[in-house]
């Protein structure tokens, strides 16, 4: 069985043989004009390609009728086209953070970094969110027959400020973007938006920087505006994560995924992230015991895809 995790920046492929996931191939989306080109390049190097009978694909976008136009790149993934082109008997597509949510009960402790809180409440919902190319969200709800996983487009909900500084940043971005979603500030491009807004508000002349440059300069302390941008990023993520936990009643725990924060785990621990997560007025006592973990495994989605294949008997 083919497993794939298709994001806005990276595409990852692996084969599931029996109960074992093979080596995961990492490919840059920008190197290929379409999903079919990337998949063809991956399969071309596999002697087992002709024996693949089914596929489960996690895709970074909304899946409608077995088709997904990815949110943050031009690729289109269509289940019917894959069945016709490659002879797969079954093609299952799901949102990429839905796949992450399927992984939550199967991630080993060494792949998780604790970010405060107490012990998870058994049987309570679990939440996953994460800033990367976009801002993904999903939920895992245990029940008597196993678990129910819910996909979400909550990353596109309206972003609200918690301080006058954040209000000013959002107002500046609103003039540029119109609607300002959580993803507009909590993603790779969102970090760039924060950097640009802060520079403008502080009347500092700076070149436009990519997210990786902002992260590096902020962590190293070589650029005050970059440091301010990642501080704001961590704080606003805490607010959004707390909102999600309240909305879902996620007393089973909150899991942070996505590529950005894996590159700055110590900084996240020392940031305002946890304080802002807990800062919900009368509900502080509800949120403080909720455990939060940073997922350190960049391939966590494959743990979830494997779990889904076993639960649904795909293959």
XYZ file of C-alpha atoms in Angstrom:
315
model
C 0.000 0.000 0.000
C 1.169 3.515 -0.851
C 1.163 6.048 1.991
C 1.681 9.745 1.305
C 1.749 13.003 3.254
C 1.359 15.900 0.811
C 1.921 19.366 2.248
C 2.375 22.822 0.857
C 6.182 22.566 0.842
C 7.080 18.877 1.158
C 5.705 15.608 -0.202
C 6.537 12.372 1.595
C 5.948 8.838 0.345
C 6.362 5.370 1.820
C 5.133 1.818 1.332
C 3.166 -0.129 3.918
C 3.981 -3.823 3.585
C 2.144 -6.035 6.031
C 2.427 -4.146 9.323
C 5.643 -2.343 8.482
C 6.125 1.159 7.039
C 9.202 1.297 4.831
C 11.668 4.106 4.279
C 10.000 7.505 3.921
C 11.048 9.483 0.844
C 11.075 13.273 1.241
C 10.530 15.378 -1.877
C 10.252 19.149 -2.357
C 6.924 20.220 -3.849
C 8.664 23.039 -5.732
C 10.708 20.522 -7.730
C 7.619 19.119 -9.478
C 4.885 20.710 -11.519
C 2.134 18.416 -10.286
C 1.346 15.654 -7.830
C 1.449 13.128 -10.689
C 5.012 14.176 -11.552
C 6.158 13.720 -7.961
C 4.381 10.397 -7.533
C 5.737 9.170 -10.861
C 9.282 10.083 -9.813
C 8.849 8.216 -6.524
C 7.361 5.096 -8.122
C 9.993 5.035 -10.866
C 12.627 4.104 -8.310
C 10.617 1.277 -6.736
C 10.891 -2.318 -7.919
C 7.650 -2.989 -5.972
C 5.674 -0.292 -7.815
C 3.664 -2.762 -9.898
C 2.456 -4.584 -6.778
C 0.876 -1.553 -5.054
C -2.847 -2.189 -4.755
C -4.131 0.697 -2.613
C -3.232 4.163 -1.391
C -3.947 6.385 1.593
C -3.076 10.030 1.023
C -2.945 12.826 3.593
C -3.303 16.149 1.784
C -3.013 19.741 3.003
C -6.412 21.023 1.997
C -10.117 20.329 1.929
C -11.088 16.929 0.473
C -14.358 16.992 -1.485
C -15.651 13.940 -3.345
C -12.204 12.350 -3.435
C -10.489 15.448 -4.797
C -8.298 18.115 -3.206
C -6.926 21.386 -4.537
C -4.094 21.956 -2.086
C -4.491 25.183 -0.131
C -0.920 26.479 -0.331
C 0.298 25.242 -3.703
C -1.098 24.534 -7.171
C -1.233 20.744 -6.945
C -4.477 18.822 -7.384
C -4.897 15.282 -6.046
C -7.815 13.258 -7.439
C -8.649 9.741 -6.219
C -10.452 8.702 -9.414
C -7.510 9.773 -11.563
C -5.131 7.771 -9.367
C -7.265 4.648 -9.629
C -7.382 4.989 -13.419
C -3.706 5.878 -13.887
C -2.131 3.413 -11.458
C -4.706 0.660 -11.096
C -5.192 1.167 -7.347
C -8.314 -0.632 -6.178
C -8.755 1.740 -3.249
C -7.661 5.359 -2.770
C -8.472 6.948 0.590
C -7.851 10.687 0.960
C -7.943 12.727 4.138
C -6.748 16.080 5.412
C -3.112 16.042 6.540
C -3.927 17.053 10.109
C -6.582 14.381 10.251
C -3.679 11.969 9.707
C -1.755 13.641 12.540
C -4.794 13.203 14.805
C -4.840 9.484 13.998
C -1.236 9.292 15.224
C -1.691 10.837 18.674
C -2.173 7.677 20.713
C 0.690 5.939 18.907
C 3.516 8.470 19.271
C 6.343 7.249 21.545
C 7.344 9.467 24.504
C 10.774 10.181 23.019
C 9.068 11.879 20.074
C 7.216 14.333 22.347
C 8.394 17.396 24.287
C 6.192 18.283 27.280
C 5.004 21.893 27.458
C 3.386 21.923 30.867
C 0.094 20.818 32.346
C -0.782 17.720 34.324
C -1.981 14.251 33.411
C -4.403 13.683 30.529
C -8.000 12.845 31.387
C -8.745 9.333 30.144
C -11.404 9.251 27.445
C -11.339 13.020 26.878
C -10.815 14.536 23.404
C -7.318 15.262 22.087
C -6.483 18.221 19.857
C -3.766 18.645 17.242
C -2.689 21.878 15.621
C 0.445 23.075 13.991
C 1.994 25.911 12.033
C 3.896 24.980 8.916
C 3.202 26.112 5.378
C -0.343 26.597 6.712
C -2.032 26.137 10.094
C -3.606 22.707 10.502
C -6.098 21.564 13.129
C -7.869 18.306 13.935
C -9.346 16.386 16.855
C -9.306 12.792 18.093
C -12.275 11.751 20.231
C -12.081 8.379 22.018
C -15.277 6.335 22.284
C -16.350 2.828 23.151
C -15.700 1.409 19.687
C -12.297 3.065 19.250
C -11.848 6.690 18.229
C -13.405 9.309 16.022
C -11.135 11.694 14.161
C -12.473 15.050 12.988
C -10.782 17.196 10.384
C -11.009 20.970 10.699
C -10.333 24.158 8.786
C -10.025 26.111 12.032
C -6.746 27.605 10.881
C -8.796 29.911 8.660
C -10.897 31.269 11.522
C -10.587 34.971 12.290
C -7.553 35.962 14.373
C -8.237 38.230 17.337
C -5.668 40.166 19.337
C -5.140 39.756 23.076
C -3.025 42.896 23.585
C -2.950 46.393 22.116
C 0.252 45.456 20.267
C -1.473 42.479 18.639
C -4.487 44.658 17.825
C -2.171 47.061 15.980
C -0.486 44.225 14.067
C -3.820 42.724 13.023
C -5.164 46.138 11.992
C -2.056 46.689 9.839
C -2.470 43.249 8.245
C -6.183 43.823 7.684
C -5.334 46.797 5.499
C -3.075 44.523 3.447
C -5.051 41.283 3.427
C -8.667 42.058 4.220
C -9.654 39.129 6.411
C -6.883 38.146 8.835
C -7.073 34.479 9.765
C -5.071 32.587 12.361
C -3.087 31.061 9.477
C -2.151 34.556 8.289
C 0.006 34.953 11.412
C 0.665 31.352 12.517
C 2.433 29.764 9.553
C 5.610 30.274 7.573
C 4.106 33.143 5.609
C 2.419 34.281 8.832
C 5.776 34.719 10.532
C 6.832 36.835 7.562
C 3.632 38.883 7.933
C 4.398 39.503 11.609
C 7.955 40.590 10.827
C 6.781 42.976 8.125
C 4.007 44.437 10.296
C 6.261 44.989 13.290
C 8.913 46.691 11.178
C 6.280 49.002 9.687
C 4.674 49.829 13.037
C 8.079 50.545 14.606
C 9.276 52.532 11.567
C 12.272 50.252 11.099
C 13.660 49.857 7.575
C 14.416 46.145 7.089
C 14.657 43.874 4.065
C 11.890 41.307 3.691
C 13.001 38.032 5.240
C 11.902 34.456 4.795
C 10.469 32.547 7.742
C 13.634 30.487 8.252
C 15.750 33.668 8.368
C 13.377 35.301 10.854
C 13.441 32.228 13.078
C 17.231 32.006 13.030
C 17.791 35.722 13.653
C 15.149 35.781 16.368
C 16.487 32.793 18.267
C 20.075 34.036 17.973
C 19.024 37.542 19.010
C 20.746 39.237 16.070
C 17.630 41.137 14.956
C 15.265 42.764 17.477
C 12.361 42.752 15.007
C 12.841 39.051 14.272
C 12.982 38.358 18.026
C 9.768 40.343 18.498
C 8.134 38.428 15.632
C 8.844 34.978 17.054
C 7.822 36.156 20.541
C 4.496 37.318 19.120
C 4.176 34.114 17.094
C 4.561 31.901 20.194
C 2.191 34.026 22.276
C -0.546 34.118 19.621
C -0.193 30.378 19.062
C -0.797 29.883 22.779
C -4.014 31.893 22.532
C -5.241 29.915 19.519
C -4.312 26.577 21.130
C -6.201 27.550 24.274
C -9.253 28.490 22.192
C -9.126 25.107 20.475
C -8.800 23.260 23.790
C -11.846 25.081 25.168
C -13.867 24.476 22.013
C -13.170 20.732 21.976
C -12.929 20.120 25.707
C -9.484 18.679 24.906
C -8.578 17.527 28.406
C -6.883 14.491 26.876
C -4.103 16.785 25.712
C -3.063 19.219 23.012
C -0.388 18.270 20.487
C 1.605 20.851 18.498
C 2.948 19.699 15.132
C 4.252 21.456 12.026
C 7.765 22.214 10.885
C 8.405 25.659 12.349
C 8.489 24.886 16.060
C 10.556 21.702 15.728
C 13.435 24.048 14.847
C 13.067 26.119 18.027
C 11.799 23.820 20.817
C 13.804 25.390 23.640
C 12.656 28.850 22.616
C 9.035 27.711 22.629
C 9.435 26.333 26.155
C 10.738 29.700 27.395
C 8.184 31.788 25.489
C 4.751 33.102 26.470
C 3.098 30.157 24.708
C 1.987 28.251 27.810
C 1.043 31.366 29.786
C -1.168 32.538 26.948
C -2.719 29.075 26.586
C -3.807 29.212 30.248
C -4.871 32.878 30.190
C -8.633 32.466 29.788
C -9.963 34.353 32.790
C -12.438 32.289 34.789
C -11.484 29.132 32.839
C -7.794 29.267 33.782
C -8.351 26.431 36.240
C -9.846 24.332 33.423
C -6.872 24.866 31.093
C -3.904 24.716 33.472
C -4.105 20.918 33.994
C -4.310 20.177 30.238
C -1.022 18.665 29.051
C 0.555 19.992 25.873
C 3.232 18.258 23.831
C 5.349 19.387 20.912
C 5.580 16.574 18.345
C 9.240 16.157 17.412
C 8.655 13.526 14.709
C 8.411 15.193 11.291
C 6.843 12.005 9.910
C 4.108 11.641 12.544
C 1.455 11.576 9.815
C 2.712 8.125 8.743
C 2.008 6.775 12.224
C -1.531 8.027 11.716
C -1.875 6.672 8.177
C -0.702 3.260 9.381
C -3.262 3.361 12.209
C -6.035 4.337 9.809
C -5.130 1.504 7.424
C -5.453 -1.002 10.273
C -8.714 0.426 11.638
C -10.450 0.610 8.278
C -8.927 -2.543 6.841
C -7.739 -0.780 3.717
C -5.687 -2.830 1.353
